[in-house]
Each structure stands twice: as structure tokens, then as C-alpha cells.
Amino acid sequence: MKQKTKLIHGGIVGDEATGAVSTPIYQVSTYKQDGVGGLRQGYEYSRTGNPTRHALEELIKDLENGHAGFAFGSGMAAISSVMMLFDTGSHVVLTDDVYGGTYRVMTKVLNRLGIDSTFVDTSDPENVKNAIQENTKAVFIETPTNPLLKVTDIAAVSAVAKEHGLLTIVDNTFTTPYWQTPIDHGADIVVHSATKYLGGHSDVVAGLVVVNSAELAEEVHFVQNSVGAILGPQDSWLLMRGIKTLGLRMEEHEVNAKEIVSFLERHEGVTTIHYPGIKSHPGHETAAKQSRGFGGMISFDVGSGEKAARVLEKVKYFTLAESLGAVESLISLPARMTHASIPAERRAELGITDGLVRISVGIEDIEDLLADLEQALED
Ligand SMILES: *Cc1c(COP(=O)(O)O)cnc(C)c1O
């Protein structure tokens, strides 16, 4: 099955009992048993399993070409639950510019449980190799990253991880399984903030995990059921509804993003543009090798913090907000919003300048988006 067909026909389609073509919302906590332990469809309690959530979990499993899928209450719940696979005394190597929430949970929460982390530029697999310690259990990569769209070679890093007996975990939020399926390149676990492109409509907070083996499936289900950070049936349904149009949306985000990139390239007020679809982007070749598309996230430098603030004030169709991946275009200033908590020197080291503007390109008419950026960039 091709990805666009899988979005519609993957997982569990509709309802066996009634023929309903949309999976019903099983708003239920417990299930009648036929005698003690006599479960009718394997369901006993909705933290352990719920038919609506299960339909979503089967769908994301199919989309990511994995062995099993799991749905959580947020992307951070998904990531934290995956980290619960590791014992006290373990160590994880992560991409240096991972999502801020991932950095926070590793350095301010999981460190308290004795799970240590090292952050390196994973776009060079050699750095991963050098960061591996005796107690390292996993490599966690995000590709591309936010806001500089740095790309990590999933196959190269998984090869290093396998050599050392480590798990490879990939945060696939930015590219989605429509364009990129990390398990096909050697990853063991894929995590998502489904709040972003998968949901796609800025109306649900959710997280997903996909694993590549029966052993990992059993371990993740054990944590999901024990810790209990599950996604409810309403939100599971909403997410399945969003995923049906993921292909159409991702195609359109990409078409619009490419138009905006070529407009920015011609604009003299814009200095640097970060987009993996550009040939001169350092991660272009790797992105082209492992992804079928480059996505709808762009960041660019307008020269100064003051100028950037003016652009954000002047835009009409780009909503000033954190988050990304929705039908509406969003705009943000990483140095003063998502990355404000990072010290200025560290930001400079990473290349997150004061004039850096990040946009999540929506699916509005491109003519309107270009005209809007044009007027916002005028002095
Ligand atoms: C938003 C985001 C997360 C966290 O997801 P939530 O749903 O907000 O908890 C994790 N990783 C990436 C790349 C994200 O963009």
C-alpha cells in the first residue's frame, strides 16, 4: 500500500459491529467480562486498552512500518515513557538542539532518577561514537531540528548504535511518516508530538510511539499501562480524523514552503535561509536520501532582533504562536520565544541569532502568503 492509501486504509478501518466507516469513540473506562477473566475482545480497562485508541495505535504502526504503536497524552508523555525503559545508572546520547521539552525532561527530571544524558551534534555520526560510554543505552535523534533544520543521517547513526548494542530513537515530528519512515533506515523506536502535523489542526495535544519488535512492544506497553500517560478516546478519534488528510496537507505545505524559499532567496533583506530542500543546506543530501519530502518548516535571518520583531508585528496571515505543523501559517522568534531560556552565548554558538525568524508554512493560498511576507519585510 502506498502512503496516501495507507492514511485511509491503514490500521483498523471503521467498526466491525455496526459497519460504521469511521471508528466510533468508545467513551468507556471498563468492560463487562463473561465470567472472571472472560474478556470478549481482549479489553478489560481503558488505561490498559481502548478500541478507539487501539485503532489509532494500529494506524501509526502501519504508517511507520513498525511492529506496534502506542498513543500518549502528549509528545512529552510519549518521550518520557520511552525513557522509562531505562534503569537508574543508564546514559542516553541526544541531538544537541533537540526540542526544548526533551532537553528539560532529560536534564531536570530524568537526571533525578539517575538517567544521564550527553548532547552532541548528531549530524556527524563520529560525535555519537565519541559520546558513547559504558552505560549508554540509547541514541535519541531529532531530524530535522528546530529552528535550524539540522539533519542527522538516520542509517549512519543507527549503524553506530547497533555496533554498540544501543537503541536508536528518532523524533519524527517534523517530517512525519508521510515523508520519512525512520524504522526503514534502522531506527528501533519512533516518537511523535502528534500535536503538530499528524493532528494538523491546532486542536489536539497528543504523542505517539512506534517500535520495531515484539520485545520492545511488550516493554513499552508495560510502561504505558503502569505509568498511565495514555491518550483518551476523544483525542484518539480527533487524531485519526486529522491523519486521514496528512498526505494532502504535507504535499501542500511543501509546495508553499518551496515558493516561500525562492521568494526569500530573492529578497535582499534576508541573509540566511535554513531549509533542507535548498541544495546549499548542509543536510540537503542526507535529507534527500532518507526523506521523500523536505517539509514546511523554514527559518531565515532578517539581520536584527528589532527587524524580526517588526516582521512579526506586521504579518497578517502568519499567526504569532509557538507550535507548528497546522493548516494555518505560524511565525515565531526563537531567540525570544522557544529558545529564550538558552543563554545568549549558547544560542550564538548554535546559530540561533536574534534576527532569526521561524515559520511553519500553512496551506493558505500561496499568493496571499507571499504578499503578506513582502509587506512585512518592507522597511
Ligand atoms: C512539540 C514537540 C514535542 C513535544 O510534544 P508535545 O505534544 O507538545 O508534548 C517533541 N518533539 C518535537 C520535535 C516537538 O516539536
PDB file of N, CA and C in Angstrom, residues 254-338:
ATOM      1  N   GLU A 254       4.542  21.613   1.513  1.00  0.00           N
ATOM      2  CA  GLU A 254       5.809  21.555   0.782  1.00  0.00           C
ATOM      3  C   GLU A 254       5.811  22.500  -0.432  1.00  0.00           C
ATOM      4  N   VAL A 255       4.717  22.473  -1.194  1.00  0.00           N
ATOM      5  CA  VAL A 255       4.602  23.348  -2.368  1.00  0.00           C
ATOM      6  C   VAL A 255       4.718  24.812  -1.920  1.00  0.00           C
ATOM      7  N   ASN A 256       3.972  25.157  -0.869  1.00  0.00           N
ATOM      8  CA  ASN A 256       4.016  26.535  -0.373  1.00  0.00           C
ATOM      9  C   ASN A 256       5.392  26.893   0.180  1.00  0.00           C
ATOM     10  N   ALA A 257       6.017  25.949   0.912  1.00  0.00           N
ATOM     11  CA  ALA A 257       7.330  26.215   1.511  1.00  0.00           C
ATOM     12  C   ALA A 257       8.352  26.506   0.407  1.00  0.00           C
ATOM     13  N   LYS A 258       8.315  25.739  -0.670  1.00  0.00           N
ATOM     14  CA  LYS A 258       9.288  25.941  -1.754  1.00  0.00           C
ATOM     15  C   LYS A 258       9.118  27.308  -2.401  1.00  0.00           C
ATOM     16  N   GLU A 259       7.859  27.734  -2.573  1.00  0.00           N
ATOM     17  CA  GLU A 259       7.596  29.064  -3.140  1.00  0.00           C
ATOM     18  C   GLU A 259       8.134  30.154  -2.216  1.00  0.00           C
ATOM     19  N   ILE A 260       7.915  29.968  -0.922  1.00  0.00           N
ATOM     20  CA  ILE A 260       8.371  30.972   0.041  1.00  0.00           C
ATOM     21  C   ILE A 260       9.895  31.017   0.075  1.00  0.00           C
ATOM     22  N   VAL A 261      10.542  29.851   0.017  1.00  0.00           N
ATOM     23  CA  VAL A 261      12.008  29.819   0.000  1.00  0.00           C
ATOM     24  C   VAL A 261      12.536  30.589  -1.206  1.00  0.00           C
ATOM     25  N   SER A 262      11.935  30.383  -2.384  1.00  0.00           N
ATOM     26  CA  SER A 262      12.511  31.083  -3.541  1.00  0.00           C
ATOM     27  C   SER A 262      12.227  32.581  -3.465  1.00  0.00           C
ATOM     28  N   PHE A 263      11.112  32.964  -2.846  1.00  0.00           N
ATOM     29  CA  PHE A 263      10.862  34.391  -2.613  1.00  0.00           C
ATOM     30  C   PHE A 263      11.925  34.971  -1.658  1.00  0.00           C
ATOM     31  N   LEU A 264      12.200  34.256  -0.577  1.00  0.00           N
ATOM     32  CA  LEU A 264      13.182  34.736   0.416  1.00  0.00           C
ATOM     33  C   LEU A 264      14.587  34.812  -0.187  1.00  0.00           C
ATOM     34  N   GLU A 265      14.901  33.839  -1.058  1.00  0.00           N
ATOM     35  CA  GLU A 265      16.223  33.838  -1.700  1.00  0.00           C
ATOM     36  C   GLU A 265      16.437  35.092  -2.540  1.00  0.00           C
ATOM     37  N   ARG A 266      15.336  35.598  -3.113  1.00  0.00           N
ATOM     38  CA  ARG A 266      15.438  36.793  -3.969  1.00  0.00           C
ATOM     39  C   ARG A 266      15.399  38.094  -3.154  1.00  0.00           C
ATOM     40  N   HIS A 267      14.990  37.995  -1.876  1.00  0.00           N
ATOM     41  CA  HIS A 267      14.786  39.197  -1.071  1.00  0.00           C
ATOM     42  C   HIS A 267      16.103  39.699  -0.467  1.00  0.00           C
ATOM     43  N   GLU A 268      16.418  40.980  -0.696  1.00  0.00           N
ATOM     44  CA  GLU A 268      17.730  41.445  -0.211  1.00  0.00           C
ATOM     45  C   GLU A 268      17.782  41.680   1.302  1.00  0.00           C
ATOM     46  N   GLY A 269      16.630  41.754   1.953  1.00  0.00           N
ATOM     47  CA  GLY A 269      16.617  41.951   3.409  1.00  0.00           C
ATOM     48  C   GLY A 269      16.823  40.652   4.189  1.00  0.00           C
ATOM     49  N   VAL A 270      16.936  39.533   3.471  1.00  0.00           N
ATOM     50  CA  VAL A 270      17.062  38.237   4.137  1.00  0.00           C
ATOM     51  C   VAL A 270      18.476  37.707   3.910  1.00  0.00           C
ATOM     52  N   THR A 271      19.192  37.380   4.999  1.00  0.00           N
ATOM     53  CA  THR A 271      20.571  36.915   4.834  1.00  0.00           C
ATOM     54  C   THR A 271      20.686  35.404   4.710  1.00  0.00           C
ATOM     55  N   THR A 272      20.285  34.683   5.739  1.00  0.00           N
ATOM     56  CA  THR A 272      20.464  33.228   5.707  1.00  0.00           C
ATOM     57  C   THR A 272      19.106  32.546   5.714  1.00  0.00           C
ATOM     58  N   ILE A 273      18.984  31.487   4.928  1.00  0.00           N
ATOM     59  CA  ILE A 273      17.737  30.718   4.924  1.00  0.00           C
ATOM     60  C   ILE A 273      18.060  29.272   5.268  1.00  0.00           C
ATOM     61  N   HIS A 274      17.346  28.733   6.255  1.00  0.00           N
ATOM     62  CA  HIS A 274      17.541  27.330   6.622  1.00  0.00           C
ATOM     63  C   HIS A 274      16.346  26.529   6.136  1.00  0.00           C
ATOM     64  N   TYR A 275      16.562  25.681   5.138  1.00  0.00           N
ATOM     65  CA  TYR A 275      15.507  24.782   4.643  1.00  0.00           C
ATOM     66  C   TYR A 275      16.218  23.598   3.975  1.00  0.00           C
ATOM     67  N   PRO A 276      15.952  22.374   4.434  1.00  0.00           N
ATOM     68  CA  PRO A 276      16.707  21.227   3.908  1.00  0.00           C
ATOM     69  C   PRO A 276      16.505  20.989   2.408  1.00  0.00           C
ATOM     70  N   GLY A 277      15.481  21.620   1.837  1.00  0.00           N
ATOM     71  CA  GLY A 277      15.239  21.461   0.401  1.00  0.00           C
ATOM     72  C   GLY A 277      16.189  22.275  -0.463  1.00  0.00           C
ATOM     73  N   ILE A 278      16.925  23.220   0.145  1.00  0.00           N
ATOM     74  CA  ILE A 278      17.876  24.041  -0.609  1.00  0.00           C
ATOM     75  C   ILE A 278      19.173  23.254  -0.804  1.00  0.00           C
ATOM     76  N   LYS A 279      19.699  23.259  -2.021  1.00  0.00           N
ATOM     77  CA  LYS A 279      20.903  22.454  -2.327  1.00  0.00           C
ATOM     78  C   LYS A 279      22.096  22.808  -1.441  1.00  0.00           C
ATOM     79  N   SER A 280      22.209  24.096  -1.062  1.00  0.00           N
ATOM     80  CA  SER A 280      23.376  24.515  -0.276  1.00  0.00           C
ATOM     81  C   SER A 280      23.202  24.224   1.222  1.00  0.00           C
ATOM     82  N   HIS A 281      22.020  23.776   1.636  1.00  0.00           N
ATOM     83  CA  HIS A 281      21.816  23.441   3.059  1.00  0.00           C
ATOM     84  C   HIS A 281      22.716  22.252   3.398  1.00  0.00           C
ATOM     85  N   PRO A 282      23.467  22.323   4.528  1.00  0.00           N
ATOM     86  CA  PRO A 282      24.431  21.250   4.835  1.00  0.00           C
ATOM     87  C   PRO A 282      23.800  19.857   4.947  1.00  0.00           C
ATOM     88  N   GLY A 283      22.502  19.802   5.256  1.00  0.00           N
ATOM     89  CA  GLY A 283      21.867  18.485   5.399  1.00  0.00           C
ATOM     90  C   GLY A 283      21.072  18.054   4.185  1.00  0.00           C
ATOM     91  N   HIS A 284      21.211  18.822   3.086  1.00  0.00           N
ATOM     92  CA  HIS A 284      20.351  18.549   1.927  1.00  0.00           C
ATOM     93  C   HIS A 284      20.481  17.122   1.386  1.00  0.00           C
ATOM     94  N   GLU A 285      21.725  16.682   1.205  1.00  0.00           N
ATOM     95  CA  GLU A 285      21.922  15.361   0.598  1.00  0.00           C
ATOM     96  C   GLU A 285      21.360  14.243   1.459  1.00  0.00           C
ATOM     97  N   THR A 286      21.614  14.355   2.770  1.00  0.00           N
ATOM     98  CA  THR A 286      21.104  13.335   3.689  1.00  0.00           C
ATOM     99  C   THR A 286      19.580  13.358   3.705  1.00  0.00           C
ATOM    100  N   ALA A 287      19.014  14.560   3.759  1.00  0.00           N
ATOM    101  CA  ALA A 287      17.546  14.677   3.770  1.00  0.00           C
ATOM    102  C   ALA A 287      16.967  14.065   2.502  1.00  0.00           C
ATOM    103  N   ALA A 288      17.608  14.355   1.367  1.00  0.00           N
ATOM    104  CA  ALA A 288      17.095  13.839   0.090  1.00  0.00           C
ATOM    105  C   ALA A 288      17.190  12.316   0.036  1.00  0.00           C
ATOM    106  N   LYS A 289      18.177  11.761   0.733  1.00  0.00           N
ATOM    107  CA  LYS A 289      18.388  10.310   0.739  1.00  0.00           C
ATOM    108  C   LYS A 289      17.345   9.608   1.631  1.00  0.00           C
ATOM    109  N   GLN A 290      17.052  10.200   2.801  1.00  0.00           N
ATOM    110  CA  GLN A 290      16.211   9.471   3.749  1.00  0.00           C
ATOM    111  C   GLN A 290      14.762   9.946   3.818  1.00  0.00           C
ATOM    112  N   SER A 291      14.447  11.074   3.153  1.00  0.00           N
ATOM    113  CA  SER A 291      13.078  11.587   3.220  1.00  0.00           C
ATOM    114  C   SER A 291      12.520  11.757   1.819  1.00  0.00           C
ATOM    115  N   ARG A 292      11.207  11.612   1.703  1.00  0.00           N
ATOM    116  CA  ARG A 292      10.560  11.788   0.406  1.00  0.00           C
ATOM    117  C   ARG A 292      10.150  13.244   0.183  1.00  0.00           C
ATOM    118  N   GLY A 293      10.253  14.069   1.259  1.00  0.00           N
ATOM    119  CA  GLY A 293       9.913  15.483   1.142  1.00  0.00           C
ATOM    120  C   GLY A 293      10.679  16.257   2.200  1.00  0.00           C
ATOM    121  N   PHE A 294      10.694  17.591   2.072  1.00  0.00           N
ATOM    122  CA  PHE A 294      11.513  18.409   2.977  1.00  0.00           C
ATOM    123  C   PHE A 294      10.697  19.145   4.034  1.00  0.00           C
ATOM    124  N   GLY A 295       9.376  19.061   3.934  1.00  0.00           N
ATOM    125  CA  GLY A 295       8.535  19.630   4.983  1.00  0.00           C
ATOM    126  C   GLY A 295       8.212  21.100   4.813  1.00  0.00           C
ATOM    127  N   GLY A 296       7.553  21.649   5.809  1.00  0.00           N
ATOM    128  CA  GLY A 296       7.032  23.006   5.710  1.00  0.00           C
ATOM    129  C   GLY A 296       7.608  23.972   6.734  1.00  0.00           C
ATOM    130  N   MET A 297       8.777  23.613   7.320  1.00  0.00           N
ATOM    131  CA  MET A 297       9.386  24.492   8.310  1.00  0.00           C
ATOM    132  C   MET A 297      10.568  25.228   7.669  1.00  0.00           C
ATOM    133  N   ILE A 298      10.607  26.544   7.855  1.00  0.00           N
ATOM    134  CA  ILE A 298      11.686  27.370   7.298  1.00  0.00           C
ATOM    135  C   ILE A 298      12.128  28.340   8.388  1.00  0.00           C
ATOM    136  N   SER A 299      13.434  28.595   8.488  1.00  0.00           N
ATOM    137  CA  SER A 299      13.839  29.727   9.315  1.00  0.00           C
ATOM    138  C   SER A 299      14.799  30.586   8.497  1.00  0.00           C
ATOM    139  N   PHE A 300      14.772  31.884   8.772  1.00  0.00           N
ATOM    140  CA  PHE A 300      15.606  32.812   7.994  1.00  0.00           C
ATOM    141  C   PHE A 300      15.973  34.012   8.842  1.00  0.00           C
ATOM    142  N   ASP A 301      17.091  34.645   8.484  1.00  0.00           N
ATOM    143  CA  ASP A 301      17.617  35.746   9.269  1.00  0.00           C
ATOM    144  C   ASP A 301      17.287  37.068   8.594  1.00  0.00           C
ATOM    145  N   VAL A 302      16.709  37.997   9.364  1.00  0.00           N
ATOM    146  CA  VAL A 302      16.381  39.307   8.792  1.00  0.00           C
ATOM    147  C   VAL A 302      17.356  40.385   9.284  1.00  0.00           C
ATOM    148  N   GLY A 303      18.446  39.979   9.951  1.00  0.00           N
ATOM    149  CA  GLY A 303      19.511  40.913  10.286  1.00  0.00           C
ATOM    150  C   GLY A 303      19.568  41.384  11.725  1.00  0.00           C
ATOM    151  N   SER A 304      18.437  41.590  12.370  1.00  0.00           N
ATOM    152  CA  SER A 304      18.473  42.057  13.761  1.00  0.00           C
ATOM    153  C   SER A 304      17.197  41.666  14.491  1.00  0.00           C
ATOM    154  N   GLY A 305      17.274  41.686  15.811  1.00  0.00           N
ATOM    155  CA  GLY A 305      16.127  41.371  16.653  1.00  0.00           C
ATOM    156  C   GLY A 305      14.996  42.365  16.463  1.00  0.00           C
ATOM    157  N   GLU A 306      15.376  43.655  16.258  1.00  0.00           N
ATOM    158  CA  GLU A 306      14.350  44.702  16.091  1.00  0.00           C
ATOM    159  C   GLU A 306      13.572  44.467  14.805  1.00  0.00           C
ATOM    160  N   LYS A 307      14.330  44.186  13.740  1.00  0.00           N
ATOM    161  CA  LYS A 307      13.703  43.948  12.442  1.00  0.00           C
ATOM    162  C   LYS A 307      12.769  42.725  12.524  1.00  0.00           C
ATOM    163  N   ALA A 308      13.267  41.677  13.172  1.00  0.00           N
ATOM    164  CA  ALA A 308      12.474  40.450  13.297  1.00  0.00           C
ATOM    165  C   ALA A 308      11.172  40.733  14.044  1.00  0.00           C
ATOM    166  N   ALA A 309      11.267  41.519  15.123  1.00  0.00           N
ATOM    167  CA  ALA A 309      10.062  41.849  15.901  1.00  0.00           C
ATOM    168  C   ALA A 309       9.064  42.616  15.043  1.00  0.00           C
ATOM    169  N   ARG A 310       9.596  43.522  14.176  1.00  0.00           N
ATOM    170  CA  ARG A 310       8.699  44.296  13.292  1.00  0.00           C
ATOM    171  C   ARG A 310       7.996  43.380  12.292  1.00  0.00           C
ATOM    172  N   VAL A 311       8.734  42.406  11.750  1.00  0.00           N
ATOM    173  CA  VAL A 311       8.127  41.463  10.794  1.00  0.00           C
ATOM    174  C   VAL A 311       6.978  40.714  11.484  1.00  0.00           C
ATOM    175  N   LEU A 312       7.229  40.265  12.699  1.00  0.00           N
ATOM    176  CA  LEU A 312       6.207  39.513  13.429  1.00  0.00           C
ATOM    177  C   LEU A 312       4.975  40.365  13.721  1.00  0.00           C
ATOM    178  N   GLU A 313       5.207  41.679  13.918  1.00  0.00           N
ATOM    179  CA  GLU A 313       4.078  42.582  14.186  1.00  0.00           C
ATOM    180  C   GLU A 313       3.251  42.822  12.930  1.00  0.00           C
ATOM    181  N   LYS A 314       3.947  42.877  11.773  1.00  0.00           N
ATOM    182  CA  LYS A 314       3.275  43.290  10.549  1.00  0.00           C
ATOM    183  C   LYS A 314       2.527  42.178   9.803  1.00  0.00           C
ATOM    184  N   VAL A 315       2.893  40.919  10.019  1.00  0.00           N
ATOM    185  CA  VAL A 315       2.239  39.852   9.250  1.00  0.00           C
ATOM    186  C   VAL A 315       0.763  39.703   9.634  1.00  0.00           C
ATOM    187  N   LYS A 316      -0.043  39.363   8.623  1.00  0.00           N
ATOM    188  CA  LYS A 316      -1.499  39.201   8.846  1.00  0.00           C
ATOM    189  C   LYS A 316      -1.917  37.734   8.866  1.00  0.00           C
ATOM    190  N   TYR A 317      -1.311  36.940   7.966  1.00  0.00           N
ATOM    191  CA  TYR A 317      -1.750  35.549   7.828  1.00  0.00           C
ATOM    192  C   TYR A 317      -0.865  34.577   8.592  1.00  0.00           C
ATOM    193  N   PHE A 318       0.240  35.070   9.140  1.00  0.00           N
ATOM    194  CA  PHE A 318       1.116  34.219   9.942  1.00  0.00           C
ATOM    195  C   PHE A 318       0.816  34.530  11.403  1.00  0.00           C
ATOM    196  N   THR A 319       0.231  33.583  12.102  1.00  0.00           N
ATOM    197  CA  THR A 319      -0.137  33.807  13.494  1.00  0.00           C
ATOM    198  C   THR A 319       1.093  33.698  14.385  1.00  0.00           C
ATOM    199  N   LEU A 320       1.269  34.687  15.257  1.00  0.00           N
ATOM    200  CA  LEU A 320       2.387  34.675  16.199  1.00  0.00           C
ATOM    201  C   LEU A 320       2.069  33.658  17.287  1.00  0.00           C
ATOM    202  N   ALA A 321       2.754  32.507  17.243  1.00  0.00           N
ATOM    203  CA  ALA A 321       2.468  31.443  18.208  1.00  0.00           C
ATOM    204  C   ALA A 321       3.593  30.432  18.198  1.00  0.00           C
ATOM    205  N   GLU A 322       3.714  29.701  19.323  1.00  0.00           N
ATOM    206  CA  GLU A 322       4.604  28.552  19.340  1.00  0.00           C
ATOM    207  C   GLU A 322       3.853  27.423  18.648  1.00  0.00           C
ATOM    208  N   SER A 323       4.435  26.246  18.619  1.00  0.00           N
ATOM    209  CA  SER A 323       3.873  25.089  17.910  1.00  0.00           C
ATOM    210  C   SER A 323       4.067  25.214  16.411  1.00  0.00           C
ATOM    211  N   LEU A 324       3.642  24.233  15.664  1.00  0.00           N
ATOM    212  CA  LEU A 324       3.922  24.147  14.229  1.00  0.00           C
ATOM    213  C   LEU A 324       3.065  23.045  13.623  1.00  0.00           C
ATOM    214  N   GLY A 325       3.111  22.987  12.295  1.00  0.00           N
ATOM    215  CA  GLY A 325       2.516  21.840  11.614  1.00  0.00           C
ATOM    216  C   GLY A 325       1.021  21.890  11.391  1.00  0.00           C
ATOM    217  N   ALA A 326       0.423  23.058  11.580  1.00  0.00           N
ATOM    218  CA  ALA A 326      -1.029  23.137  11.421  1.00  0.00           C
ATOM    219  C   ALA A 326      -1.401  23.713  10.059  1.00  0.00           C
ATOM    220  N   VAL A 327      -2.689  23.688   9.733  1.00  0.00           N
ATOM    221  CA  VAL A 327      -3.163  24.228   8.452  1.00  0.00           C
ATOM    222  C   VAL A 327      -2.895  25.731   8.356  1.00  0.00           C
ATOM    223  N   GLU A 328      -2.900  26.437   9.495  1.00  0.00           N
ATOM    224  CA  GLU A 328      -2.656  27.879   9.457  1.00  0.00           C
ATOM    225  C   GLU A 328      -1.152  28.154   9.589  1.00  0.00           C
ATOM    226  N   SER A 329      -0.663  29.155   8.873  1.00  0.00           N
ATOM    227  CA  SER A 329       0.751  29.510   8.969  1.00  0.00           C
ATOM    228  C   SER A 329       1.032  30.144  10.318  1.00  0.00           C
ATOM    229  N   LEU A 330       2.173  29.766  10.905  1.00  0.00           N
ATOM    230  CA  LEU A 330       2.566  30.308  12.201  1.00  0.00           C
ATOM    231  C   LEU A 330       3.946  30.934  12.072  1.00  0.00           C
ATOM    232  N   ILE A 331       4.218  31.927  12.905  1.00  0.00           N
ATOM    233  CA  ILE A 331       5.519  32.606  12.873  1.00  0.00           C
ATOM    234  C   ILE A 331       6.018  32.786  14.296  1.00  0.00           C
ATOM    235  N   SER A 332       7.341  32.652  14.493  1.00  0.00           N
ATOM    236  CA  SER A 332       7.882  32.852  15.838  1.00  0.00           C
ATOM    237  C   SER A 332       9.313  33.365  15.775  1.00  0.00           C
ATOM    238  N   LEU A 333       9.768  33.837  16.907  1.00  0.00           N
ATOM    239  CA  LEU A 333      11.102  34.399  17.046  1.00  0.00           C
ATOM    240  C   LEU A 333      11.835  33.505  18.053  1.00  0.00           C
ATOM    241  N   PRO A 334      12.567  32.480  17.596  1.00  0.00           N
ATOM    242  CA  PRO A 334      13.155  31.504  18.513  1.00  0.00           C
ATOM    243  C   PRO A 334      13.948  32.132  19.665  1.00  0.00           C
ATOM    244  N   ALA A 335      14.790  33.151  19.378  1.00  0.00           N
ATOM    245  CA  ALA A 335      15.642  33.728  20.428  1.00  0.00           C
ATOM    246  C   ALA A 335      14.820  34.328  21.573  1.00  0.00           C
ATOM    247  N   ARG A 336      13.595  34.770  21.270  1.00  0.00           N
ATOM    248  CA  ARG A 336      12.790  35.382  22.339  1.00  0.00           C
ATOM    249  C   ARG A 336      11.610  34.531  22.773  1.00  0.00           C
ATOM    250  N   MET A 337      11.387  33.409  22.078  1.00  0.00           N
ATOM    251  CA  MET A 337      10.252  32.546  22.448  1.00  0.00           C
ATOM    252  C   MET A 337      10.722  31.143  22.837  1.00  0.00           C
ATOM    253  N   THR A 338      10.723  30.215  21.874  1.00  0.00           N
ATOM    254  CA  THR A 338      11.047  28.811  22.186  1.00  0.00           C
ATOM    255  C   THR A 338      12.439  28.608  22.783  1.00  0.00           C
TER     256      THR A 338
END
